[in-house]
XYZ file of C-alpha atoms in Angstrom:
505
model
C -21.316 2.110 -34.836
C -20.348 -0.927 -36.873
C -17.957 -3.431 -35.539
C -14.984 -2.390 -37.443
C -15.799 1.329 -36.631
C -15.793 0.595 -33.112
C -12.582 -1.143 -33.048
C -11.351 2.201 -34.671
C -12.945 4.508 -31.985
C -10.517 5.749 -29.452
C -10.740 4.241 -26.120
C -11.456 7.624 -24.295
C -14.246 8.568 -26.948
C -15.276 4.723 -26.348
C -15.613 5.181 -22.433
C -17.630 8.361 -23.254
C -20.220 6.211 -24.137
C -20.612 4.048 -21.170
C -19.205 1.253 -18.918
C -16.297 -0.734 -20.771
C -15.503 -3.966 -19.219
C -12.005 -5.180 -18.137
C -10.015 -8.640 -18.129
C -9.501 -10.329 -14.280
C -6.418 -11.984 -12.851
C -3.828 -13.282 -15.262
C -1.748 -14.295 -12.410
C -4.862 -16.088 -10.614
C -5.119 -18.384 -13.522
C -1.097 -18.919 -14.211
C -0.517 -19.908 -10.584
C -4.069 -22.298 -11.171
C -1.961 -23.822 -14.147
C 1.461 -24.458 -12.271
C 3.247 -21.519 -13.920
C 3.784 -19.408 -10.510
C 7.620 -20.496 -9.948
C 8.697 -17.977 -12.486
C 8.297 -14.422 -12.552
C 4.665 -14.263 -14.486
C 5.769 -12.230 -17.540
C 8.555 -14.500 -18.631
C 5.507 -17.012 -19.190
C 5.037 -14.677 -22.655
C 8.518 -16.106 -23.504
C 8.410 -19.646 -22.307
C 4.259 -20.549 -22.867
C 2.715 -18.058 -25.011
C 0.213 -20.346 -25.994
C -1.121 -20.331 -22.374
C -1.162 -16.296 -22.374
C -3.025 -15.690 -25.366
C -5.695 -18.633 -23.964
C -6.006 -16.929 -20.659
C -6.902 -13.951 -23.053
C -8.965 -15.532 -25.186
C -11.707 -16.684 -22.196
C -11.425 -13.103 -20.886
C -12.374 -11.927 -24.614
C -14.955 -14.580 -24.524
C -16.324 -13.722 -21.397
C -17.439 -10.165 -22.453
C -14.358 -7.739 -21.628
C -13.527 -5.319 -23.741
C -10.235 -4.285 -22.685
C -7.566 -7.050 -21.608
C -3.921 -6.205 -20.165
C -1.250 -7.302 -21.288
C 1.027 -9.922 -19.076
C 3.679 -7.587 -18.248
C 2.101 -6.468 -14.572
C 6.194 -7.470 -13.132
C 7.837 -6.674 -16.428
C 10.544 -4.072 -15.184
C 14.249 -4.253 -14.586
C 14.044 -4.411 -10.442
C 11.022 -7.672 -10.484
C 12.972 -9.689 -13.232
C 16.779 -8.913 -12.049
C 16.442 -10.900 -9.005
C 15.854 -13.742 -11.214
C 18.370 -12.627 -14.019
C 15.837 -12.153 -16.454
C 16.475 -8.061 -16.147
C 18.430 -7.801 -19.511
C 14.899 -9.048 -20.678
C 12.583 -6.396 -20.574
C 11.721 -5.744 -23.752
C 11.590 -8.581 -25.152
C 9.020 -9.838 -22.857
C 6.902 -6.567 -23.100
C 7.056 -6.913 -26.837
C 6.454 -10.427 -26.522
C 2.997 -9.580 -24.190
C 1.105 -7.217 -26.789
C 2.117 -9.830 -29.306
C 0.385 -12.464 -27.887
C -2.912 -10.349 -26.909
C -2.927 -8.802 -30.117
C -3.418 -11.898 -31.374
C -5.632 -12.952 -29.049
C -7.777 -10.022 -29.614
C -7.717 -10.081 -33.753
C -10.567 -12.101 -34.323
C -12.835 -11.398 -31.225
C -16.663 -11.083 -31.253
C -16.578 -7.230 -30.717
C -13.901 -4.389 -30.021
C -11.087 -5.168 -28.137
C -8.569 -2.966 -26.894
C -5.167 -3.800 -25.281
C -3.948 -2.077 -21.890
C 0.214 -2.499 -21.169
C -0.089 -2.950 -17.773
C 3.172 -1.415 -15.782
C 3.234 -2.120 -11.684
C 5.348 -1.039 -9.016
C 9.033 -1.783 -9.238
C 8.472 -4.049 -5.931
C 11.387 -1.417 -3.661
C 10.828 1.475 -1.521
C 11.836 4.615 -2.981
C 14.489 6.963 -1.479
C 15.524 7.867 1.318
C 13.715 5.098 2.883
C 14.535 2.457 0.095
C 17.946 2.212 -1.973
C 15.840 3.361 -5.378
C 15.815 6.679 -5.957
C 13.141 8.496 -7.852
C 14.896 8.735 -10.995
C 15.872 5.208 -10.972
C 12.449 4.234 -10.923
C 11.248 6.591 -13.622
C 14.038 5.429 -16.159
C 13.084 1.112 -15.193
C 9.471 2.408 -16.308
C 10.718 4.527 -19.310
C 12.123 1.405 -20.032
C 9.126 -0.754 -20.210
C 6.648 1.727 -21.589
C 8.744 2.356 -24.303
C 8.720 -1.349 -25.577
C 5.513 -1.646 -24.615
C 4.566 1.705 -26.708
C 7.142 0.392 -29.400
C 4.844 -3.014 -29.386
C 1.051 -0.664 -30.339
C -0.759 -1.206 -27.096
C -3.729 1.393 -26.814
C -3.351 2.305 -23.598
C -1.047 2.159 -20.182
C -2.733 0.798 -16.807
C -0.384 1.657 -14.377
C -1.895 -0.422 -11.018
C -1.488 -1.379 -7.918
C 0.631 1.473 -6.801
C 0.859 2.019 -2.816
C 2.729 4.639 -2.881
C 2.184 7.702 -4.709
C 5.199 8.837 -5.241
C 6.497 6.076 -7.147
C 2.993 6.401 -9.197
C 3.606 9.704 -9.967
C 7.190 8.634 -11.183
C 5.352 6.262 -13.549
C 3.051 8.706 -14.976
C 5.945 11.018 -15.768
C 7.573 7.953 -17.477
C 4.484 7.120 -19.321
C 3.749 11.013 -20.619
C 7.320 11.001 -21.730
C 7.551 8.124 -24.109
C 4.209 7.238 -24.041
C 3.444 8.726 -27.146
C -0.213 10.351 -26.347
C -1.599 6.718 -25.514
C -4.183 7.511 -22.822
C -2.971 6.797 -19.339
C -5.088 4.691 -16.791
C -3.633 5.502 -12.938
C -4.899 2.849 -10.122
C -3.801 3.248 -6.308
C -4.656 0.563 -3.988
C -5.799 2.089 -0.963
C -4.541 -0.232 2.190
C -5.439 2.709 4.873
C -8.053 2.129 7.550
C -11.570 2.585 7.287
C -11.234 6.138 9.126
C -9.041 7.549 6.511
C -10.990 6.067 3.605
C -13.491 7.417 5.220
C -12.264 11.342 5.057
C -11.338 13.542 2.172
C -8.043 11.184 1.022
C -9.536 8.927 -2.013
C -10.764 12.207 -3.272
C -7.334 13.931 -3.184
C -5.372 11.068 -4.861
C -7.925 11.799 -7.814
C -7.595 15.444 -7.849
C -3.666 14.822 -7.278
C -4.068 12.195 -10.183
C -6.184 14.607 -12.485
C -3.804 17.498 -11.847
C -0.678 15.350 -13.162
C -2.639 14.626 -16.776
C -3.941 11.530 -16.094
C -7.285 10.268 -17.926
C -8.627 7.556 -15.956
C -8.296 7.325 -12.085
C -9.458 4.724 -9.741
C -8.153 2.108 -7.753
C -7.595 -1.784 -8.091
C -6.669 -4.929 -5.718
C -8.076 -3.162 -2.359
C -9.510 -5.562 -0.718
C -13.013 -7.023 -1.679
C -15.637 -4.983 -4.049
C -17.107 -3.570 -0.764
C -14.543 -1.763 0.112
C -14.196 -0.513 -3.499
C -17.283 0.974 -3.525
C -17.066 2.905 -0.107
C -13.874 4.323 -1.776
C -15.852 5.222 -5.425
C -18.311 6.907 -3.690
C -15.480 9.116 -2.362
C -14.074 9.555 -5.372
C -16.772 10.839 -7.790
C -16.589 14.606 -9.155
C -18.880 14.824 -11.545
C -19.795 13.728 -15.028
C -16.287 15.439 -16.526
C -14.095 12.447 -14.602
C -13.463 9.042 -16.052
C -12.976 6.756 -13.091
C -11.914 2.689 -12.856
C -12.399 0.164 -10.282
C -10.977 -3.702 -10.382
C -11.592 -5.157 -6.755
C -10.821 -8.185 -5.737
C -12.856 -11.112 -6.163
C -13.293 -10.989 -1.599
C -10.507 -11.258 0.850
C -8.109 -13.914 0.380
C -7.107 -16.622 2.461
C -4.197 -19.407 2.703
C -4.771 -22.675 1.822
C -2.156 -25.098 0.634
C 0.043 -22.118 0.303
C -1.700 -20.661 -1.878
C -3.803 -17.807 -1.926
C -7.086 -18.863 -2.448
C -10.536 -16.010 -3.143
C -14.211 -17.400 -2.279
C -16.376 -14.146 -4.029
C -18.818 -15.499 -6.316
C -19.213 -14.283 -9.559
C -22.621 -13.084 -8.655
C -21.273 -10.979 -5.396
C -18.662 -9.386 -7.621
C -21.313 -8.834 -10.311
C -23.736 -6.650 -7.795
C -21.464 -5.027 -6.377
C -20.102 -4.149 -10.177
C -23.702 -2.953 -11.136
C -23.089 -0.626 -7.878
C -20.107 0.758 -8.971
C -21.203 1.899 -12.238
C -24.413 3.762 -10.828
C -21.446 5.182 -8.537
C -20.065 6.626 -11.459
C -17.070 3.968 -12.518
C -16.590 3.753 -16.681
C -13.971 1.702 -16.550
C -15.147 -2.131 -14.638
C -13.659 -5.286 -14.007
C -11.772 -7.058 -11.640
C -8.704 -7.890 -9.900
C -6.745 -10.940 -7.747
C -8.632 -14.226 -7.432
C -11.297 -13.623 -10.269
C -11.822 -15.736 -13.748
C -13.698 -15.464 -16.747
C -16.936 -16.719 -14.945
C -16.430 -13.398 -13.218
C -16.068 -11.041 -16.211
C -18.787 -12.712 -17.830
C -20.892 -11.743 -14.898
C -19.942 -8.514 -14.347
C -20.776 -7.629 -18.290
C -23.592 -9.212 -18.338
C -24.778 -6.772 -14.971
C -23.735 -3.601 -16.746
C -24.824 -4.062 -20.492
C -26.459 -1.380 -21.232
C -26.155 0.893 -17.845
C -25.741 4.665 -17.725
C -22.160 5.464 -15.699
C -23.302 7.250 -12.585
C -26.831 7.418 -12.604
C -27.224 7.167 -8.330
C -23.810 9.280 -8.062
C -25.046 12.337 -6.788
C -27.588 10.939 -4.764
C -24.672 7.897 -3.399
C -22.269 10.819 -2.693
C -25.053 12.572 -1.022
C -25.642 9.544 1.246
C -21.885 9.010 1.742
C -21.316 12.019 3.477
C -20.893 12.858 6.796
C -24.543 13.885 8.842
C -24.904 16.266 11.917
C -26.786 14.227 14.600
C -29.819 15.418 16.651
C -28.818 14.670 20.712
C -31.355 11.568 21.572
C -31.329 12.127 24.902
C -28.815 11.233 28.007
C -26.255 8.768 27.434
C -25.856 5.486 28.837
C -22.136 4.795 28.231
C -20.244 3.560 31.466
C -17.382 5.552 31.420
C -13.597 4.058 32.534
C -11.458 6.150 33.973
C -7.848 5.245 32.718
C -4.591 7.315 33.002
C -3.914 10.438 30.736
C -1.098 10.709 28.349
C 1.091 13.287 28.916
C -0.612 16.293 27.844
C 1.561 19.244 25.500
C 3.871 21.897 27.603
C 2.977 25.538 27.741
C 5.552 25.468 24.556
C 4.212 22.433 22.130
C 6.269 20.205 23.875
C 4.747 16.571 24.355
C 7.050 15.636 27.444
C 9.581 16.879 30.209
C 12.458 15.303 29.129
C 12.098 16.756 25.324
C 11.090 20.389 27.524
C 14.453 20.103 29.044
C 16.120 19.329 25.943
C 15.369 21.780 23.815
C 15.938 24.594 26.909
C 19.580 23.109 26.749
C 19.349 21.928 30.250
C 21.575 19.669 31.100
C 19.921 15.775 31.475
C 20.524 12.920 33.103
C 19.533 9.298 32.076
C 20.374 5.498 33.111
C 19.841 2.281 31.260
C 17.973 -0.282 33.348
C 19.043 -3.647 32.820
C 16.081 -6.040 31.758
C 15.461 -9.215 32.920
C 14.144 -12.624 31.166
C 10.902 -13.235 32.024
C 7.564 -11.463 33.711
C 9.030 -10.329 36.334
C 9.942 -6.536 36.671
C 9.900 -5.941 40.007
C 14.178 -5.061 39.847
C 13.308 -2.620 36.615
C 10.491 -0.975 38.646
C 12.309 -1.044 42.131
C 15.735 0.817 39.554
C 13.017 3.265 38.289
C 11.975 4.496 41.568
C 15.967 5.028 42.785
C 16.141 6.671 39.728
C 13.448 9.023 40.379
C 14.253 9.578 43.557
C 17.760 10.830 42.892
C 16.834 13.182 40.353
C 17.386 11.324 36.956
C 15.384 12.933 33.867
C 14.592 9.592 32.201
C 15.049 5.716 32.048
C 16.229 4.616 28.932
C 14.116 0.790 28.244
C 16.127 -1.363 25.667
C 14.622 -3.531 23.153
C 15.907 -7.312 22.880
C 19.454 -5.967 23.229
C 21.972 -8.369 22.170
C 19.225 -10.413 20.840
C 18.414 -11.951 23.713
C 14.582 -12.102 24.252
C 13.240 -10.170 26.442
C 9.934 -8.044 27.455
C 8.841 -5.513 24.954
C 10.540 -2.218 25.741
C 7.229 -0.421 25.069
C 5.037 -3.045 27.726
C 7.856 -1.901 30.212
C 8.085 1.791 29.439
C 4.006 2.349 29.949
C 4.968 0.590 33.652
C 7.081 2.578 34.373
C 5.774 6.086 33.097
C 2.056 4.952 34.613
C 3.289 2.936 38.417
C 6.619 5.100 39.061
C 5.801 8.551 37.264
C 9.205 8.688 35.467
C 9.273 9.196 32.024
C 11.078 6.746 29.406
C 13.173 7.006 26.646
C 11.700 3.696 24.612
C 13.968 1.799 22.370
C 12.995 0.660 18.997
C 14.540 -2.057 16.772
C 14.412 -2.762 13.468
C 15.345 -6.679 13.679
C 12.109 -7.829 15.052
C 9.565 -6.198 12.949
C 8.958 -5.748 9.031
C 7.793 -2.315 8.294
C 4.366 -2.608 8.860
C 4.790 -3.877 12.044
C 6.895 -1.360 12.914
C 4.815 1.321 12.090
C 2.321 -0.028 13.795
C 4.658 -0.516 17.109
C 4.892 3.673 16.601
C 0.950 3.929 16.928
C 0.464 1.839 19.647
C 3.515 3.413 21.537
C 1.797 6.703 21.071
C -1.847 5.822 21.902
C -0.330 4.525 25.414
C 1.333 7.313 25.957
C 4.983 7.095 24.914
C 6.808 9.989 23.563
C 10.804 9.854 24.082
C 11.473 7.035 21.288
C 15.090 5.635 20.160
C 15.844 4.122 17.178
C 17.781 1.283 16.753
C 18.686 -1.125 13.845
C 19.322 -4.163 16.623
C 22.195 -6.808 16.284
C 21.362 -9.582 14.240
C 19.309 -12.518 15.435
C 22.205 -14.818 14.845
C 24.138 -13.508 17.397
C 21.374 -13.982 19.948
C 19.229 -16.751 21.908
C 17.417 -17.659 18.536
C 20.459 -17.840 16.108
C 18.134 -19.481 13.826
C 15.304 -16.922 14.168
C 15.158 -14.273 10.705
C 16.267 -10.975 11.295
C 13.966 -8.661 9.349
C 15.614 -5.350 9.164
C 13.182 -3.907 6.017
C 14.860 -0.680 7.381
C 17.872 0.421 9.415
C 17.247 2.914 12.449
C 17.889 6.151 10.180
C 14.826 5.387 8.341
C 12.622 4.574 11.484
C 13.694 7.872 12.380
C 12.181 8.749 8.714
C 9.273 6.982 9.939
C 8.515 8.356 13.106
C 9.558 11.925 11.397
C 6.956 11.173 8.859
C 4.280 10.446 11.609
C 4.670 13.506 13.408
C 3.815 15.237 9.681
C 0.471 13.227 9.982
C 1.867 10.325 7.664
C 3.176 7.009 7.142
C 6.320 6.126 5.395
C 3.855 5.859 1.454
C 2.525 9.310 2.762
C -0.498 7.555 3.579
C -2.537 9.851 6.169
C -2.913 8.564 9.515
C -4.768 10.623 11.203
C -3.688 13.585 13.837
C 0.138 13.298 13.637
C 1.920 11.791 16.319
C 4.520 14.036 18.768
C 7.526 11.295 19.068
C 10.616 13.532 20.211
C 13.203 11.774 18.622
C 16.281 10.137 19.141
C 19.145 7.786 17.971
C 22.636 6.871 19.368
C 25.915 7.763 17.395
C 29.113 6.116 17.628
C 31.411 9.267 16.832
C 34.683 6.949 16.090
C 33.042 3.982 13.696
């Protein structure tokens, strides 16, 4: 087609016809400039000039399709700033300025309204609920539909239920503007490994949406093990903006060392893996675009798919003869009752015996000789369970898991582990759960903790990302086989339960 018939085509009949290249980091190149001590889309208000240049060497360097500055442009990132009553007008503002950037460019351009996460947990775990969320990205879309992008790229979404919130926004006043639905993926290599990339994109697909793939996860290798999970055929439209490697810290900043021609292989990859829609995503420039359209001019999308897929998938193996692994034997976890239950205590429990537990006082330091020499009086005079505080008051103190596998392994009484949400931000707390449950640990009390302040670090930071009803949500959510984003993790955990009430507060 001619150039002006191509900028007429529809972007969906345009990624029919093979790979379509996208824009990099806006952000990269802001915080490069010195604009990073503002929320990035109020730039489109304050330096528009520097916007529609950033767009302008993306356009230059060979992409195609370039998103608009409004990544953080929703009520919840721009209120803590007091730029919330905002919104539109920066949205508006955006397409503006790449519409213009875009009117007199070399070839066919077309202009994505990017829309991210509102940057809060969603209920019951955060104080947003669902419907909140959907009506802060009503809000955007709508001035970003009102403004004539082409399309929506709704990215960088952890959590799928706050994606699926924006794609109900974006179907509702998105006017039929094709929708473009990115997950990050920040599971392990296991999961990524199984069936889950595939069912986000059949989950995706069955909610209407027209391009699915996944952007910012880290480094294009990782990217592509995912794409190769994700491929269905020649019927799905799929995207892919890695980032330009794994970043590191250096004068505070951020800083990405992928080369343009790393990110440019492993671009050629992903389009033989069956991606349409290519470019990239934190720490990349122009010089990065430009080599990643240069590697795909001309390439047909999935042309190794089948045979990548093929590869990809999980082989039977042939026994090679006797093994050679030294085997080291280590103590058992405590293996399920005749009745599903994962411990004596929670067996007791649920019979409606009645239980008996003490709280044994911990001491500073390495020492636990008094904890262990209290366990064993305990267990010899018929007590259920220990109960193993964590930093109370605090004060510091031994971890309360370290203690509990003591105990449980040297004194064969079982625990009742205490959990705090003041030392740990949520991923570290989740990750506390895991470990707790490889070693063995099963009775588990939440706790929110009393504030650091009150403690022997008054000036530590008390982190308290949740309160000890959502760790309960957490644990809850691990013995479904998820984490808190409904991320899978695996075989799901068997924490029984527990929290303390004060009945007159």
């Amino acid at each position: 087609p001619t150039a002006e018939k191509a900028r007429q085509m529809p972007l969906l009949q345009r990624l029919r016809l093979g790979p379509l290249v996208t824009d990099g980091a806006l952000g990269t190149l802001l915080s490069a400039r010195g604009y990073d001590r503002e929320p990035a889309p109020i730039y489109n208000l304050k330096v528009p000039e520097v916007i529609e240049e950033i767009h302008r060497a993306y356009i230059e360097a060979g992409a195609e399709l370039i998103e608009t500055n409004t990544f953080a442009a929703n009520r919840y990132r721009l209120e803590p700033h007091h730029y919330d009553h905002l919104v539109g007008e920066v949205n508006r503002k955006a397409v503006e300025i790449a519409r213009r950037a875009a009117a007199d460019a070399p070839h066919p351009v077309y202009i994505a309204g990017a829309v991210g996460p509102i940057g809060h947990m969603l209920a019951p775990i955060g104080r947003v609920t669902p419907d909140e969320a959907r009506a802060a990205f009503r809000e955007q879309i709508e001035a970003l539909v009102e403004a004539g992008v082409d399309a929506l790229m709704l990215e960088t979404f952890v959590d799928l239920r706050e994606l699926d919130e924006a794609i109900s926004a974006a179907q509702e006043v998105g006017r039929g503007r094709p929708i473009i639905a990115q997950k990050t993926f920040s599971e392990d290599g296991a999961v990524l490994a199984g069936s889950f990339p595939l069912e986000v994109v059949q989950h995706l697909r069955g909610r209407g949406v027209d391009v699915v793939g996944a952007n910012c996860t880290v480094g294009p290798q990782r990217m592509y093990g995912l794409i190769r999970k994700m491929y269905e055929g020649e019927g799905i439209l799929l995207s892919a903006q890695p980032t330009a490697g794994i970043p590191h810290l250096s004068g505070g900043k951020q800083r990405y060392n992928a080369t343009p021609e790393y990110l440019a292989d492993y671009a050629r990859q992903l389009v033989e893996a069956g991606v349409t829609l290519i470019g990239a995503c934190c720490g990349s420039t122009p010089e990065h675009i430009r080599a990643i359209a240069d590697a795909v001019r001309g390439m047909e999308v999935g042309s190794r798919a089948t045979q990548i897929a093929a590869e990809a998938a999980p082989r039977a193996t042939e026994p090679t003869g006797p093994s050679h692994v030294e085997v080291v034997a280590r103590p058992e976890p405590p293996k399920p009752t005749a009745d599903g239950h994962t411990s004596d205590f929670e067996y007791l429990v649920r019979r409606g015996t009645f239980v008996t537990t003490c709280e044994l006082d911990i001491p500073r330091g390495l020492d636990m000789t008094p904890v262990l020499e209290g366990a064993r009086f305990l267990r010899r005079n018929g007590f259920n369970a220990a109960n193993i505080s964590d930093g109370a008051r605090a004060r510091l103190r031994m971890t309360s898991a370290a203690i509990s596998v003591s105990i449980e392994r040297e004194i064969g009484l079982e625990t009742i582990t205490h959990m705090t949400c003041r030392d740990r931000n949520l991923l570290g707390l989740q990750a506390e759960l895991l470990g707790a449950h490889h070693l063995g640990l099963r009775n588990l009390l939440a706790v929110t903790g009393d504030p650091a302040q009150i403690g022997d670090y008054p000036h530590a930071t008390s982190v308290f990302d949740i309160d000890a009803i959502n760790l309960i949500r957490a644990m809850a959510e691990m013995n479904r086989g998820h984490d808190l984003v409904k991320n899978p993790i695996g075989r799901p955990t068997r924490f029984f339960i527990a929290c303390a009430a004060n009945p007159v507060s």
